[in-house]
Coordinates of C-alpha atoms and ligand atoms in Angstrom, one line a residue:
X17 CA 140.5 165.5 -1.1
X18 CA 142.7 166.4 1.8
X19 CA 145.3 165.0 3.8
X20 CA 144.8 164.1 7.2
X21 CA 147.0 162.0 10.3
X22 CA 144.7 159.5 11.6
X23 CA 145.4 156.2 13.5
X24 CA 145.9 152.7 12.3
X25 CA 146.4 149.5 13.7
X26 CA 148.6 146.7 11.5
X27 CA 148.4 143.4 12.5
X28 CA 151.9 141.5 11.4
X29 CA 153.1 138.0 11.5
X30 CA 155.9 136.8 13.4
X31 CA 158.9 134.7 11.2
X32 CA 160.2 133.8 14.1
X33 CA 157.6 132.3 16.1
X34 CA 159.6 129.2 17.1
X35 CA 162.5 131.1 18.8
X36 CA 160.1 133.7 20.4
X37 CA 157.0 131.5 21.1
X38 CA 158.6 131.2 24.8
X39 CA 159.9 134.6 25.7
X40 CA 156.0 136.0 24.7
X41 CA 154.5 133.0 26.8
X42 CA 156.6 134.3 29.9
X43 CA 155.4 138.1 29.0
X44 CA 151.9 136.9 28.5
X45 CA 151.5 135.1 31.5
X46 CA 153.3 137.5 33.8
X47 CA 150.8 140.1 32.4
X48 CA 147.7 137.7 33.3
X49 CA 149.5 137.5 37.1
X50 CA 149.8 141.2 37.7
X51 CA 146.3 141.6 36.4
X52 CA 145.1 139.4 39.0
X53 CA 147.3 140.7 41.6
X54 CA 145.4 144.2 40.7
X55 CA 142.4 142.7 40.8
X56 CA 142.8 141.0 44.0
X57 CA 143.8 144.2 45.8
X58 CA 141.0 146.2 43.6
X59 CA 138.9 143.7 45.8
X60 CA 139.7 144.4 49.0
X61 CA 139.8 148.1 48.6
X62 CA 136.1 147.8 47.4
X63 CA 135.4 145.8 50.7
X64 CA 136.9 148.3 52.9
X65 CA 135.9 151.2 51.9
X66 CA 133.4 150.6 49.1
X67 CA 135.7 152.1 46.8
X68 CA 136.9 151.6 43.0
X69 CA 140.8 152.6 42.2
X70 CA 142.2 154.6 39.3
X71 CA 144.4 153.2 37.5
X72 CA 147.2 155.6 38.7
X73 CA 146.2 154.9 42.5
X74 CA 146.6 151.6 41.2
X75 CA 149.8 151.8 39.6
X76 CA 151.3 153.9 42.4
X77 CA 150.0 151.7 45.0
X78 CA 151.5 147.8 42.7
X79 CA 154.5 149.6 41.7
X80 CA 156.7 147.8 44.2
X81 CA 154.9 144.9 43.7
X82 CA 157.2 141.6 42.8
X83 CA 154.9 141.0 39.9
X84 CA 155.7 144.6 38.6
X85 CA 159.3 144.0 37.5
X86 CA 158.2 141.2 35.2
X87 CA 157.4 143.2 32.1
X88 CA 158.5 146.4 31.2
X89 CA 157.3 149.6 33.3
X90 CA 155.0 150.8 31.0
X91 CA 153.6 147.5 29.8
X92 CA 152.5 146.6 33.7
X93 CA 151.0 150.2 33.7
X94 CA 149.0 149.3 30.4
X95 CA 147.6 146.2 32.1
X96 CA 146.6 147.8 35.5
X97 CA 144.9 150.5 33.1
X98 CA 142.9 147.9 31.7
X99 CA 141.6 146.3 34.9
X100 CA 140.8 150.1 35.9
X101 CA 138.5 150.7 33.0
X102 CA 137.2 147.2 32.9
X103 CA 136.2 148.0 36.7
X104 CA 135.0 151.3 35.8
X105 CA 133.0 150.1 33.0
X106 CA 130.9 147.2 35.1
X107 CA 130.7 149.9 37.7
X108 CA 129.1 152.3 35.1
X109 CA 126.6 149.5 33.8
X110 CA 125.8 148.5 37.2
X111 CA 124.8 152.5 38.1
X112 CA 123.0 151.9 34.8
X113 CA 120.5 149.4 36.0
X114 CA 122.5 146.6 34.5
X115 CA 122.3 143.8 37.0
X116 CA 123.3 141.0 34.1
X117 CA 127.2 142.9 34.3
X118 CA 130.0 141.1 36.0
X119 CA 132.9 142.6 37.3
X120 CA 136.0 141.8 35.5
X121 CA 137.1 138.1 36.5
X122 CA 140.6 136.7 37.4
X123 CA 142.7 135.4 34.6
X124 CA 142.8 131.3 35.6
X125 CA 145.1 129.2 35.5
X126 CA 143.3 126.1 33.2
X127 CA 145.4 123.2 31.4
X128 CA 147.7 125.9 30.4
X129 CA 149.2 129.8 31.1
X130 CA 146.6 132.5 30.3
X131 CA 148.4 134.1 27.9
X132 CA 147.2 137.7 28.0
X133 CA 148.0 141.4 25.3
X134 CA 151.0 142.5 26.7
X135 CA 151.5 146.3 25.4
X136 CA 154.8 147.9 24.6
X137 CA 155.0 151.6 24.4
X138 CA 157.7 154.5 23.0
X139 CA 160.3 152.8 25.5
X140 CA 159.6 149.4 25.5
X141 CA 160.3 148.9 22.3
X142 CA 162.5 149.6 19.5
X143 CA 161.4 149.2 15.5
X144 CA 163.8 148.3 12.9
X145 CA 162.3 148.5 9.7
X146 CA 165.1 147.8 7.2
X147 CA 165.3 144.5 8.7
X148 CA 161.3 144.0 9.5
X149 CA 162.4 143.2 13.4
X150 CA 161.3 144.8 16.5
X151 CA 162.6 144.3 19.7
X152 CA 160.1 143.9 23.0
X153 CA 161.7 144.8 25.9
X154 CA 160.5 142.8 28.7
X155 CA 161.0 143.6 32.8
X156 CA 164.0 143.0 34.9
X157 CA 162.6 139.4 36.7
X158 CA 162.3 138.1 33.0
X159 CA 165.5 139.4 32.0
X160 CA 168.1 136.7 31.4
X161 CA 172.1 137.0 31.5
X162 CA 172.2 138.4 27.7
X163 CA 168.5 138.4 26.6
X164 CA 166.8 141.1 28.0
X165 CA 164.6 141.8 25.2
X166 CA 162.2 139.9 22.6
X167 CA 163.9 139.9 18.9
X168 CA 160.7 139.5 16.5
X169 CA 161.0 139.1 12.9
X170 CA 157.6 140.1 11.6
X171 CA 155.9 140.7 8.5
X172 CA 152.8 143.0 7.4
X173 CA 150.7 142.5 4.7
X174 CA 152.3 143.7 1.5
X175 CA 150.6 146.7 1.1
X176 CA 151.7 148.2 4.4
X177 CA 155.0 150.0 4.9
X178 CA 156.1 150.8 8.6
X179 CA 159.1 152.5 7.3
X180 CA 156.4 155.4 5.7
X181 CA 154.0 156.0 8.7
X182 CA 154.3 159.2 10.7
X183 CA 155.0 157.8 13.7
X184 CA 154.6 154.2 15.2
X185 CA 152.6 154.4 19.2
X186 CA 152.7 151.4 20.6
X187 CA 152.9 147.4 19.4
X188 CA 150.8 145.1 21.2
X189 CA 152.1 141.1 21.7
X190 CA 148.3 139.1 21.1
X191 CA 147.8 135.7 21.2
X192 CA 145.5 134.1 19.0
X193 CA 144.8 131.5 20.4
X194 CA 147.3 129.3 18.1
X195 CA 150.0 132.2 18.2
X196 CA 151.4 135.6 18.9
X197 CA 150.7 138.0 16.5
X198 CA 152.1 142.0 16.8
X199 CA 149.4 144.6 16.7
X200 CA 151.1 147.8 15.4
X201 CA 149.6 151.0 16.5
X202 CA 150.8 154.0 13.8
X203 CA 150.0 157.6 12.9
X204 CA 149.6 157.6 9.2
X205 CA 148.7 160.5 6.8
X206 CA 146.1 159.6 4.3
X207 CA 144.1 161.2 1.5
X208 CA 140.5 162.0 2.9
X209 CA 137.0 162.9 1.0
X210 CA 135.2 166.2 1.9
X211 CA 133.1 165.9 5.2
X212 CA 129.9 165.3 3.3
X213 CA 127.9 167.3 5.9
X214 CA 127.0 168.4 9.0
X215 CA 124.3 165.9 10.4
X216 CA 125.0 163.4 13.3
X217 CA 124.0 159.4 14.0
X218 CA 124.2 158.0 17.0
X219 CA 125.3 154.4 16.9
X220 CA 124.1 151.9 19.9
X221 CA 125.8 148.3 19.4
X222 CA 124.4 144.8 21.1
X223 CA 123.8 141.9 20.9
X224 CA 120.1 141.4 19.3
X225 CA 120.8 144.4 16.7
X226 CA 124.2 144.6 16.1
X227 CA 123.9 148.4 15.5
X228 CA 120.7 150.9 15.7
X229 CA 121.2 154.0 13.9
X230 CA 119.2 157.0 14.9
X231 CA 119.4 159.8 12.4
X232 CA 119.2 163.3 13.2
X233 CA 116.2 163.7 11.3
X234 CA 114.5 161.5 13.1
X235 CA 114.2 158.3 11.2
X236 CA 116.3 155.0 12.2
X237 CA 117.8 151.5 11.3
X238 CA 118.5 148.4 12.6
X239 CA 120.7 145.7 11.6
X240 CA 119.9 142.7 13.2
X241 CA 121.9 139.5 13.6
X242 CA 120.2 137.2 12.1
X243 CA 122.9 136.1 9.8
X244 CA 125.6 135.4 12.4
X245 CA 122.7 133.4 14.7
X246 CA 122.2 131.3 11.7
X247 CA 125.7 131.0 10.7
X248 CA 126.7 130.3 14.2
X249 CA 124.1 127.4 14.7
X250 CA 125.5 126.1 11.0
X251 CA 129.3 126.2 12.2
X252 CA 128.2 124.6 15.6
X253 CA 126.1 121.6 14.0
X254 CA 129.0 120.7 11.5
X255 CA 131.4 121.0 14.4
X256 CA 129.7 118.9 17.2
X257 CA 129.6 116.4 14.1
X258 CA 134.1 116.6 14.1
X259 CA 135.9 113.7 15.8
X260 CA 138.1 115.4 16.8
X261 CA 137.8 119.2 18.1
X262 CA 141.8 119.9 16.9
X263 CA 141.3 117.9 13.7
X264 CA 142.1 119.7 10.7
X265 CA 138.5 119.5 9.5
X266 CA 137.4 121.5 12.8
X267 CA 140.1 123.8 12.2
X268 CA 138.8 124.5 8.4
X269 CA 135.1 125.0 9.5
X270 CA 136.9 127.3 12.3
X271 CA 138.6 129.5 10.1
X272 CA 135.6 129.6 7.5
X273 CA 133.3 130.5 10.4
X274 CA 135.6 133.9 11.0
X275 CA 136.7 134.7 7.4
X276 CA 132.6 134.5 7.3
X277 CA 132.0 136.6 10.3
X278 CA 135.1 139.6 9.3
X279 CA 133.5 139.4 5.6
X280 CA 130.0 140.3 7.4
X281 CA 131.6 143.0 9.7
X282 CA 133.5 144.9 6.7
X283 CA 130.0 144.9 4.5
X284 CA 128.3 146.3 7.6
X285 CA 130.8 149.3 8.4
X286 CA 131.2 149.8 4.3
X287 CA 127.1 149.9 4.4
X288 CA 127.1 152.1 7.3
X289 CA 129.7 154.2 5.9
X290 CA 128.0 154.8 2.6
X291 CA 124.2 155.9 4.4
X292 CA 125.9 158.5 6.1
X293 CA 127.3 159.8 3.0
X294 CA 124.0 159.8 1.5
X295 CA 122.9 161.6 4.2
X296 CA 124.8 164.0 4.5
X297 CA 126.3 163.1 8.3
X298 CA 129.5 164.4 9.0
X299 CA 129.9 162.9 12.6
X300 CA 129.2 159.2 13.6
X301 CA 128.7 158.9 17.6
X302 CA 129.2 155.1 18.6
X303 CA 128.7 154.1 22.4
X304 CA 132.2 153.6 24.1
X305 CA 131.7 149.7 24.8
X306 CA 134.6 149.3 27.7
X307 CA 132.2 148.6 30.2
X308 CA 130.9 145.7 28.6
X309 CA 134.5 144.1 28.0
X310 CA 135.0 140.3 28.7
X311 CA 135.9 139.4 32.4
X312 CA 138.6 137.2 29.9
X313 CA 137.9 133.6 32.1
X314 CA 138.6 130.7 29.6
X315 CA 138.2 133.3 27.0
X316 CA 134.2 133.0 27.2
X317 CA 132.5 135.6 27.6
X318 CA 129.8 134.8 30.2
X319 CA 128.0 138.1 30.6
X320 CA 126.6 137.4 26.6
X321 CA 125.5 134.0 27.4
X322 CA 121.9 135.0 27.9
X323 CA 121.6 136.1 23.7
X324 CA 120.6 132.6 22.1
X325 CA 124.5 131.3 22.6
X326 CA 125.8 133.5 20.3
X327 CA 129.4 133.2 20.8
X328 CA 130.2 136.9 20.2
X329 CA 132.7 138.4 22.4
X330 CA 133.2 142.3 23.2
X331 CA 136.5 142.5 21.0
X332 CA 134.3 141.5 18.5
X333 CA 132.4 145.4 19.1
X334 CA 135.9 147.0 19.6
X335 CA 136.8 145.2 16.4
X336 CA 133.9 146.7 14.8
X337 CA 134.0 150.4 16.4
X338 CA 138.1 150.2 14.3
X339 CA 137.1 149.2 11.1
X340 CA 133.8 151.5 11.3
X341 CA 136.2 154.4 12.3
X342 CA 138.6 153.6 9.3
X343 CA 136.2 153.5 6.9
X344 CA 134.4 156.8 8.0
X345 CA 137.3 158.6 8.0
X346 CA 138.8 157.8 4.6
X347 CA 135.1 159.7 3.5
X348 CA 135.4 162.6 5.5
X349 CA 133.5 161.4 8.9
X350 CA 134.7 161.7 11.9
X351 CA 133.3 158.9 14.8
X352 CA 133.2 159.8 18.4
X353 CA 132.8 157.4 21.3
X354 CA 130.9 158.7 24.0
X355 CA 130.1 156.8 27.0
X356 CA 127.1 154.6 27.2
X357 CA 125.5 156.0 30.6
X358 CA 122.2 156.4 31.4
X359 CA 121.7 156.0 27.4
X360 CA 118.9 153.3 28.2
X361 CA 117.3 153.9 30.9
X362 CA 116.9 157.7 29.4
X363 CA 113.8 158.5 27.2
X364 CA 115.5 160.4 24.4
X365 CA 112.2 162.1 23.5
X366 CA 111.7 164.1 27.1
X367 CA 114.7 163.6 28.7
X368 CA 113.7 161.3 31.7
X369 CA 115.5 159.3 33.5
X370 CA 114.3 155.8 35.1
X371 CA 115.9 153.9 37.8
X372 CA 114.8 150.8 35.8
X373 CA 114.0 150.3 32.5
X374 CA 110.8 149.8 31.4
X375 CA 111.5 147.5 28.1
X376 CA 108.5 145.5 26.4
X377 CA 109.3 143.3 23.6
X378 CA 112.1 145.6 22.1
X379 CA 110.0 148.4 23.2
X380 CA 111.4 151.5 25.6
X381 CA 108.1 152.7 27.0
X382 CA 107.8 156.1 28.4
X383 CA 104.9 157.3 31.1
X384 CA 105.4 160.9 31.2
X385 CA 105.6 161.8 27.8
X386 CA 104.1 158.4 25.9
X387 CA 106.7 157.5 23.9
X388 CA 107.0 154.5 22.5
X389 CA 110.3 153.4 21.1
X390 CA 112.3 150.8 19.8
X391 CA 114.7 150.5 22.9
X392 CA 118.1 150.5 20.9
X393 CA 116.9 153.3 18.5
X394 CA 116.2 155.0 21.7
X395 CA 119.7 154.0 22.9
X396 CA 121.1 154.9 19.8
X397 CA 119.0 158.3 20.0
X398 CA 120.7 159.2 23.3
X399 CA 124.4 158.3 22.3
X400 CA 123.7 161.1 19.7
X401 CA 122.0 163.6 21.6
X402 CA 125.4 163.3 23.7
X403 CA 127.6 165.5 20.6
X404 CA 124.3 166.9 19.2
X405 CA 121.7 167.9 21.7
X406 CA 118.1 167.8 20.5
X407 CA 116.3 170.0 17.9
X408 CA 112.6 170.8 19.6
X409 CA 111.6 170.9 16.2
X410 CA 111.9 166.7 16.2
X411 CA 109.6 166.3 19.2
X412 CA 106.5 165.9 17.9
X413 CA 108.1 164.1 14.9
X414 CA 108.9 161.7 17.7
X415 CA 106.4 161.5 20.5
X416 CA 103.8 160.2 17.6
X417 CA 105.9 156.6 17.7
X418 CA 108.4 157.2 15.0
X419 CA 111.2 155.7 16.3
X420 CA 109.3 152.8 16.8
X421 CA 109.3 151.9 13.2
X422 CA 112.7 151.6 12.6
X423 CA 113.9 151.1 8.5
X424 CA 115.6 146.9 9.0
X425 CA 118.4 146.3 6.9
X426 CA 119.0 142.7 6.2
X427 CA 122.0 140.9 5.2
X428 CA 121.5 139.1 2.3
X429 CA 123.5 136.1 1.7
X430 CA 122.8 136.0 -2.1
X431 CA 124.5 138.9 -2.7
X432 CA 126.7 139.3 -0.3
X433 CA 125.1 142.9 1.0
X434 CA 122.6 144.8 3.2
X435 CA 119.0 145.5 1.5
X436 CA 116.2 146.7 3.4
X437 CA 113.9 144.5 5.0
X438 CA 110.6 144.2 2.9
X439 CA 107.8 145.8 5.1
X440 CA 106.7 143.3 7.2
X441 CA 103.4 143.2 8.2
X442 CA 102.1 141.4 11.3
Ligands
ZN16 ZN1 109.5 160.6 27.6

């Protein structure tokens, strides 16, 4: 064992929701409004002069910008920093060959105020954790005559303790969707496992396998999504069957649908977790997903509606990257995110590149060198050659359609775990 700072993110409750409810609207919505002023003027730079912003150009450019003053400096930075990487991320899928990708959308206006994350960092806010309250700041438009901060009383569950963490980085204002919850961003020092080796996996996430897993050894696994398609259409059927969308049956087959859906994310990072100790990988390398981020409109997320109405948004991958990242760690394994380019259109046996990608059924298909691959163990295959470049030795093990025959792990419902997919034959 050894003792190591590493990152975690509490979520808390807020007491006082009644008192505070209206304050967080106003910072939410202004949030929403300076996001669409930056992605209005994003707009127009890119039909001048064909050109994307950073977020810093951004920033420097909105900074006297009305909209600016209404949250605190550093929250209005954190926003325009997330249009820029949502802009940079479409852009980098689009480069990819991606045509499905949509830039990131405007936040609307629908039957009510888009109530978006509005991030407070070292100055913006001030944690008090004797009396479990932390005060928001918010910008100087919002600020009235005596209140010119947020006052939240929150709660964590009982086994965390703010007042022991190393150091607390930022708290983050989300709304639910029924209310505003703190997201609290710490340092904390825990007690880890030895690394238990030296190998690598590289990790490609989507939408038909939730994960692919290529191995440095050569060998692979997929975990498809079966269960959530099925659960999904389940949840859907007994909803359309509700009255009433807001009654309190809806809202029970609502909740059971998510407790179902964290229940099956946990058992797939725990499962995850655990093959890489067995073999032996001391590094996990997961595809940096920011470029496939919501554009946010209605909260749908349109660019997934092609995948058999799934309704699985991209926080649902981020969600996924954390709680793979937390469990790694606490063994030893450390989990890189590297970015997605070129990582399917790439033939991870030869190294070329294609300016479109040449997927059959599943299947990457290569013309130089004849490989034939299962396109996300192929993905998955280049996300890990990106930390751990290629042993020649592998080729051959390769080239004769290995990764094509990917090991499926199944969730089973019965007991509540991943088994491997009797060998199907077809
Ligand atoms: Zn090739």
């Amino acid at each position: 064992m050894a003792k190591q700072v590493v990152a975690r993110t509490y979520t808390a409750s807020i007491k006082n929701q009644q008192q505070v409810q209206d304050d967080l609207d106003a910072l939410g919505f202004a949030a929403s409004k300076l996001w669409n002023v930056g992605r209005w003027t994003i707009n127009r730079v890119w039909d001048e002069i064909d050109y994307i912003p950073e977020h810093d150009e951004l920033t420097a450019y909105l900074k006297s910008h009305e909209r600016y003053d209404d949250l605190h400096s550093q929250s209005s930075q954190r926003v325009l920093q997330e249009l820029a990487e949502a802009f940079n991320g479409w852009y980098g899928k689009r480069r990819n060959g991606d045509q499905r990708a949509n830039p990131p959308g405007y936040r609307k206006h629908v039957d009510d105020h888009p109530r978006s994350t509005v991030t407070f960092k070292n100055k913006g806010f001030k944690l008090d954790t004797e009396y479990n309250r932390v005060r928001l700041s918010k910008g100087s438009n919002l600020k009235e005559y005596w209140s010119d901060f947020v006052l939240c009383e929150y709660q964590t569950r009982p086994d965390v303790d703010l007042s022991t963490v190393e150091s607390v980085q930022q708290v983050r204002a989300v709304w639910t969707g029924e209310e505003w919850e703190l997201h609290i961003v710490c340092k904390v020092e825990v007690e880890v496992s030895e690394v238990p080796g030296e190998k690598t996996v590289g990790v490609d996430l989507g939408i038909n396998n939730f994960a692919a897993l290529a191995y440095e050894d050569g060998h692979s696994e997929l975990y498809p999504l079966n269960c959530l398609k099925q659960d999904d259409y389940y949840f859907s059927k007994r909803l359309a069957r509700c009255d009433d969308s807001d009654s309190e049956q809806a809202n029970r087959l609502n909740q059971k649908k998510s407790a179902r859906r964290t229940h099956y994310f946990h058992t797939l990072s725990k499962h995850i977790v655990q093959r890489c100790v067995d073999e032996g990988v001391g590094t996990i390398v997961v595809g940096d997903l920011s470029g496939i981020r919501d554009d946010e409109e209605n909260g749908k997320a349109k660019n997934w509606g092609k995948h058999g109405n799934l309704d699985l948004h991209s926080w649902a991958f981020d969600r996924f990257t954390d709680l793979l990242t937390y469990k790694a760690e606490m063994e030893g394994i450390s989990v890189e995110e590297v970015s997605e380019r070129d990582t399917s259109k790439t033939c991870s046996c030869c190294g070329r590149k294609r300016d479109a990608n040449r997927v059959e059924r599943g299947l990457y298909v290569c013309d130089d060198c004849e490989t034939v691959a299962n396109a996300d163990v192929n993905g998955a295959e280049n996300i890990r050659q990106k930390v751990s470049p290629n042993s020649p030795s592998l080729s051959a093990n390769r080239s004769n359609g290995w990764l094509a025959q990917p090991s499926t792990f199944l969730f089973d419902k019965e007991t509540g775990a991943f088994a491997p997919q009797k060998q199907v034959t077809s």
